[in-house]
Short mmCIF file of C-alpha atoms in Angstrom, two decimals:
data_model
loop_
_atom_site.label_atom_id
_atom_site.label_comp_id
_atom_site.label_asym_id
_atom_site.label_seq_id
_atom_site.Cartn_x
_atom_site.Cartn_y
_atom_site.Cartn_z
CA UNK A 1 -15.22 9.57 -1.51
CA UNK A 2 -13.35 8.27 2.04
CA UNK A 3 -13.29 4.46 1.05
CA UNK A 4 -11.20 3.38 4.44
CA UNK A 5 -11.48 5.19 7.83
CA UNK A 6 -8.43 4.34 10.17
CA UNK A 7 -9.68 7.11 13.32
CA UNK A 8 -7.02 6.73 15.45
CA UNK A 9 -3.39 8.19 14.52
CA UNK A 10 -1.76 6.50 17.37
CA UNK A 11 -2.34 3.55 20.17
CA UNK A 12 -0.34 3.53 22.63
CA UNK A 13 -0.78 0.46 24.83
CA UNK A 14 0.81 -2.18 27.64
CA UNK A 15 2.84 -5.07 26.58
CA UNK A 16 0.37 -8.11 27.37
CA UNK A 17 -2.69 -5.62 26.99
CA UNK A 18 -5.18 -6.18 24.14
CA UNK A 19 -5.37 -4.51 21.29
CA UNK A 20 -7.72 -3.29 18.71
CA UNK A 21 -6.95 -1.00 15.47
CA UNK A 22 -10.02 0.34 13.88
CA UNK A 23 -11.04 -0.25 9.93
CA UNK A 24 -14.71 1.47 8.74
CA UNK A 25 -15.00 1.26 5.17
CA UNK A 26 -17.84 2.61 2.97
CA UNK A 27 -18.41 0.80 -0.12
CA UNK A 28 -22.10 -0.73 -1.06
CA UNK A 29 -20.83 -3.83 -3.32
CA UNK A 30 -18.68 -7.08 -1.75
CA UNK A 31 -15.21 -5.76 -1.19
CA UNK A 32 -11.90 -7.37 -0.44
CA UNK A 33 -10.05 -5.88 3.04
CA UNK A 34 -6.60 -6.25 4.21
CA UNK A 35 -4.59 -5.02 6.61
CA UNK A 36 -0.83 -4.42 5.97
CA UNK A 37 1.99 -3.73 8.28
CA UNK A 38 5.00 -1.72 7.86
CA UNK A 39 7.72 -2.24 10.27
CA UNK A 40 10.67 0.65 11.19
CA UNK A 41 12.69 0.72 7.84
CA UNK A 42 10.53 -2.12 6.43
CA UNK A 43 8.40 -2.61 3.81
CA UNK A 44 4.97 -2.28 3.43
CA UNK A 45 3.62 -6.26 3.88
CA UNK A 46 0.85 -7.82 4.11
CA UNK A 47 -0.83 -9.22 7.03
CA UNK A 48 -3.75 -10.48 6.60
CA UNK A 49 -7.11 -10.53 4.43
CA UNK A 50 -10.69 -10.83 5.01
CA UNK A 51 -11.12 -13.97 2.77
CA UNK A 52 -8.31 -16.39 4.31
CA UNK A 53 -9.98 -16.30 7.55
CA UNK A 54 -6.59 -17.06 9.11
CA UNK A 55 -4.67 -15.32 12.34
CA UNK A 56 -1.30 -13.81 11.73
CA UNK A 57 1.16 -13.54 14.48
CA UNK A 58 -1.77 -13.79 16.72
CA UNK A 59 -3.85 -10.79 14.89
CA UNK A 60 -7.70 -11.31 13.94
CA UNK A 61 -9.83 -9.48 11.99
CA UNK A 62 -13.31 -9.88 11.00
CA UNK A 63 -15.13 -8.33 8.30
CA UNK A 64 -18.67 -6.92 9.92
CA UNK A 65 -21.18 -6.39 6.75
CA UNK A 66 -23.97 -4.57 9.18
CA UNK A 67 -21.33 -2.04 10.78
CA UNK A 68 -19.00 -1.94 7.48
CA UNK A 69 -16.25 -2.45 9.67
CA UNK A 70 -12.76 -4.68 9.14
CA UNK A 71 -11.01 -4.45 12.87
CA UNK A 72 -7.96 -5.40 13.68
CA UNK A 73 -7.43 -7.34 17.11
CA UNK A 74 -4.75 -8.97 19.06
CA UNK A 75 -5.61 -10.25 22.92
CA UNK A 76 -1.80 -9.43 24.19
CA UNK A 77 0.25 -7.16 22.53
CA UNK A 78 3.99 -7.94 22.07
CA UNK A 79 6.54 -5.04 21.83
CA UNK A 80 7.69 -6.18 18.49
CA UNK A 81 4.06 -5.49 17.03
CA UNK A 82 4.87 -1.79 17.24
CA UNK A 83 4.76 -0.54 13.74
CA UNK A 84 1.96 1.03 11.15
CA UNK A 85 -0.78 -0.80 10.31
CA UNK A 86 -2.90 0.05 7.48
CA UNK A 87 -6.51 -1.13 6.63
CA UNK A 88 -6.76 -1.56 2.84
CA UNK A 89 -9.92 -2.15 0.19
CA UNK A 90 -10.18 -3.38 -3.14
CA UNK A 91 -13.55 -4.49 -4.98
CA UNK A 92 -11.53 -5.80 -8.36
CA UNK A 93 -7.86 -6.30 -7.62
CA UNK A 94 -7.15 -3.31 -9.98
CA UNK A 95 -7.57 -1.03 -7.66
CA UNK A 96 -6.81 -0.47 -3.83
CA UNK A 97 -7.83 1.94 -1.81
CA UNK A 98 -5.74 2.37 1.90
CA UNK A 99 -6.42 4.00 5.24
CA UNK A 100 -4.06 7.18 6.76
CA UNK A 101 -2.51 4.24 8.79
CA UNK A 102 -2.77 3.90 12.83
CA UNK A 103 0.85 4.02 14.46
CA UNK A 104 0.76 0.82 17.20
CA UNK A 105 3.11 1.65 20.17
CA UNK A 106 3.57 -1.01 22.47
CA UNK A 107 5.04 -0.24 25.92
CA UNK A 108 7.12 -2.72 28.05
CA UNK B 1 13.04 -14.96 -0.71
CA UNK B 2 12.45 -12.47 -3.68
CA UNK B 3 11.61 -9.37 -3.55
CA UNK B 4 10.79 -6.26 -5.20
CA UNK B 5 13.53 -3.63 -5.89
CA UNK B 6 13.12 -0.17 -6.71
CA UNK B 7 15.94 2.40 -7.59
CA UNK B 8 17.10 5.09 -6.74
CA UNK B 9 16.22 5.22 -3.07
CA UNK B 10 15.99 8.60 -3.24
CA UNK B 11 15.72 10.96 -5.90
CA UNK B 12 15.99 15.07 -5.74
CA UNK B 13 15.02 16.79 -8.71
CA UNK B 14 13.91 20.54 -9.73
CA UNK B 15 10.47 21.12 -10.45
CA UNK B 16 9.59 21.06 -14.19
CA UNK B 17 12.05 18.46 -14.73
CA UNK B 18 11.32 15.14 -15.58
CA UNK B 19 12.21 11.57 -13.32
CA UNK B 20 12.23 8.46 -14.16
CA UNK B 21 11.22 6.13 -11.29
CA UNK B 22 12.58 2.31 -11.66
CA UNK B 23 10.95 -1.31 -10.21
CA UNK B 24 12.40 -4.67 -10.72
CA UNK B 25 9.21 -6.95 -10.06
CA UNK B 26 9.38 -10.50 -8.71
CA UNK B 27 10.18 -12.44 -12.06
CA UNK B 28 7.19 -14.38 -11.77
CA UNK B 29 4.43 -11.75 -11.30
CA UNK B 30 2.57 -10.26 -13.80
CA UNK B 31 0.54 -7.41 -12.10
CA UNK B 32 1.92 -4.12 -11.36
CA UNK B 33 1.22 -1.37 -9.56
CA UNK B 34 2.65 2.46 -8.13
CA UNK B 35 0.94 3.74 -5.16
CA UNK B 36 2.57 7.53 -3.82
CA UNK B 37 2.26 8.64 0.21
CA UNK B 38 3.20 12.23 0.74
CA UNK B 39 4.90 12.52 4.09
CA UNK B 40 2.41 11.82 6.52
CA UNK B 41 -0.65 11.05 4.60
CA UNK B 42 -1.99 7.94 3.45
CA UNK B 43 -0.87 5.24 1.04
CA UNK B 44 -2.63 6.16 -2.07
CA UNK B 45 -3.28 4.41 -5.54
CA UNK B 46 -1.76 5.92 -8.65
CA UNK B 47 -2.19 2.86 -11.43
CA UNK B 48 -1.78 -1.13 -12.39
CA UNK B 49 -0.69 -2.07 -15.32
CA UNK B 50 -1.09 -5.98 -17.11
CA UNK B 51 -0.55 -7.32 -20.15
CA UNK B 52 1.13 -4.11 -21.30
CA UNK B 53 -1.49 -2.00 -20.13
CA UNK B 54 -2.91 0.55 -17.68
CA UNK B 55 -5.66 -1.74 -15.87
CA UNK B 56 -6.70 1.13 -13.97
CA UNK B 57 -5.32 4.78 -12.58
CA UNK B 58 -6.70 7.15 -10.14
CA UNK B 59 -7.65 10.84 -10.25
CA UNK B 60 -3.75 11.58 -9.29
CA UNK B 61 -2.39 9.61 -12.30
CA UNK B 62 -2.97 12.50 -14.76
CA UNK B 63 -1.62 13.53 -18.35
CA UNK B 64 1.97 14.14 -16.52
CA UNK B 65 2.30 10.44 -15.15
CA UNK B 66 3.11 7.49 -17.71
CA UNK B 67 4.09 3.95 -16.94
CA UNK B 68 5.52 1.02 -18.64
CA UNK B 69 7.45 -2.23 -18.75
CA UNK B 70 10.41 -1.28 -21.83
CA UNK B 71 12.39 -4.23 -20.92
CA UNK B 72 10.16 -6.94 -19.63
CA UNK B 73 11.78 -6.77 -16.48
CA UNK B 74 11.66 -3.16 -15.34
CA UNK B 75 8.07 -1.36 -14.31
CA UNK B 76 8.92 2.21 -14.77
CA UNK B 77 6.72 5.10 -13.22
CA UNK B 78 7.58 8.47 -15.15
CA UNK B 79 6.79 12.02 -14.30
CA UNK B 80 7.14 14.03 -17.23
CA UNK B 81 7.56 17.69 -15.29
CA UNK B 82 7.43 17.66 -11.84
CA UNK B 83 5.79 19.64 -9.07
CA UNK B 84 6.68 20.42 -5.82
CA UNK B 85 3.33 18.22 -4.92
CA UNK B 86 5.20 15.56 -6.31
CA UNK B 87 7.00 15.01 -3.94
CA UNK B 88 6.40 11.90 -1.57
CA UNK B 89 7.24 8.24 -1.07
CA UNK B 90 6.51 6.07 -4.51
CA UNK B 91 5.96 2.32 -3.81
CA UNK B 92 5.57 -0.07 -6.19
CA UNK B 93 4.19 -3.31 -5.78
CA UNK B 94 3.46 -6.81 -7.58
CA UNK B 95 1.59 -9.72 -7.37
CA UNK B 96 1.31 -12.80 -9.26
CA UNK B 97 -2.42 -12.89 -10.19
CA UNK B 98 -5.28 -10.77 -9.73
CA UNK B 99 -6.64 -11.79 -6.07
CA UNK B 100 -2.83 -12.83 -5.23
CA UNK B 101 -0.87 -10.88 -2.36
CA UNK B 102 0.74 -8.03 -3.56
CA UNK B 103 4.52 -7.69 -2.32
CA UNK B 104 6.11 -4.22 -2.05
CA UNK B 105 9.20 -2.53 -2.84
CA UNK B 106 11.09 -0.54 -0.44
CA UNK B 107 9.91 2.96 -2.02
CA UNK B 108 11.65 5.67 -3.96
CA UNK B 109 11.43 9.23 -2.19
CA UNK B 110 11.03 12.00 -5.11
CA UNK B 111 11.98 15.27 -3.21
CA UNK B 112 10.90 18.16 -5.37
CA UNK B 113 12.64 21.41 -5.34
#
């Protein structure tokens, strides 16, 4: 079963423009979501989670119980948030389950 | 800071052979974990392992796929004979605690031929 939906492949957007990357999960219990990043020739990090409630180099996300959703969302996008983001699930910390990623291109 | 290491950064092997994949986990942690993306396609979960143990494994991590810790120090992801479907990215990753961040390594690419 599809646990994570990331829709879009690729955003393209403006430097300064806002930006939102898309997270639908389907799971019926209380699940734990994350998003990750992975820069060029980085490694896969985290960003942040549903549970710390905290914003990240100026990312948000909120978890949305009614629409199952865990968007990600940044008012002005910098060029050096291009990179792949990936939504991520886990209901017990033994087991994760990840998105097909969403490639962030962010245009001078 | 440390990190995770993984070795060899990339690995080419024959199908039906068998590979050894290698992970060096922050000395601390004690949760462990491989996760495979075939070129283009998500991140997906293959195992985690504590306290010696497989905690969990997916559908993917069949009869072929074997993990352990021989050393203490090295988490080592082994693929007894290979497939040309084997062949993608293999992460590993570790965290401290169950609920604690999990920090990646840099990957191993397995290219099957």
């Amino acid at each position: 079963a599809q646990r994570v939906t990331q829709p879009e492949k690729l955003l393209s957007v403006f430097k300064g423009a806002p930006v939102e990357l898309k997270c639908n999960y389907s799971y019926s219990g209380s699940p734990e979501l994350f998003w990750y990043v992975q820069y060029s020739r980085q490694r896969l990090q985290l960003l942040l989670r549903h549970i710390s409630r905290e914003s990240i180099k100026g990312f948000t996300a909120d978890l949305n119980k009614g629409e199952t959703s865990f968007h990600l969302k940044k008012p002005f996008a910098q060029e050096e948030d291009s990179a792949m983001y990936y939504c991520a699930l886990t209901y017990n910390f033994n087991k994760f389950y990840f998105g097909s990623g969403t490639k962030l291109n962010v245009k001078p | 800071e440390p990190e995770v290491t993984q070795t060899p950064s990339h690995q080419v092997t024959q199908m039906g052979q068998e590979v050894i994949l290698r992970c060096v986990p922050i000395s601390n942690h004690l949760y462990f974990y491989w996760y495979r993306q075939i070129l283009g396609q998500k991140v997906e979960f293959l195992v985690s392992f504590y306290n010696n143990e497989i905690s969990e494994k997916s559908e993917i991590f069949d009869d072929q796929f074997s993990v352990e810790r021989p050393d203490g120090s090295n988490f080592t992801l082994k693929i007894r004979s290979t497939k040309l479907e084997d062949s993608a990215m293999y992460f590993c990753a570790t965290t401290l605690a169950g609920g604690y961040e999990q920090y990646f390594g840099p990957g191993t690419r397995l290219t099957v031929t």
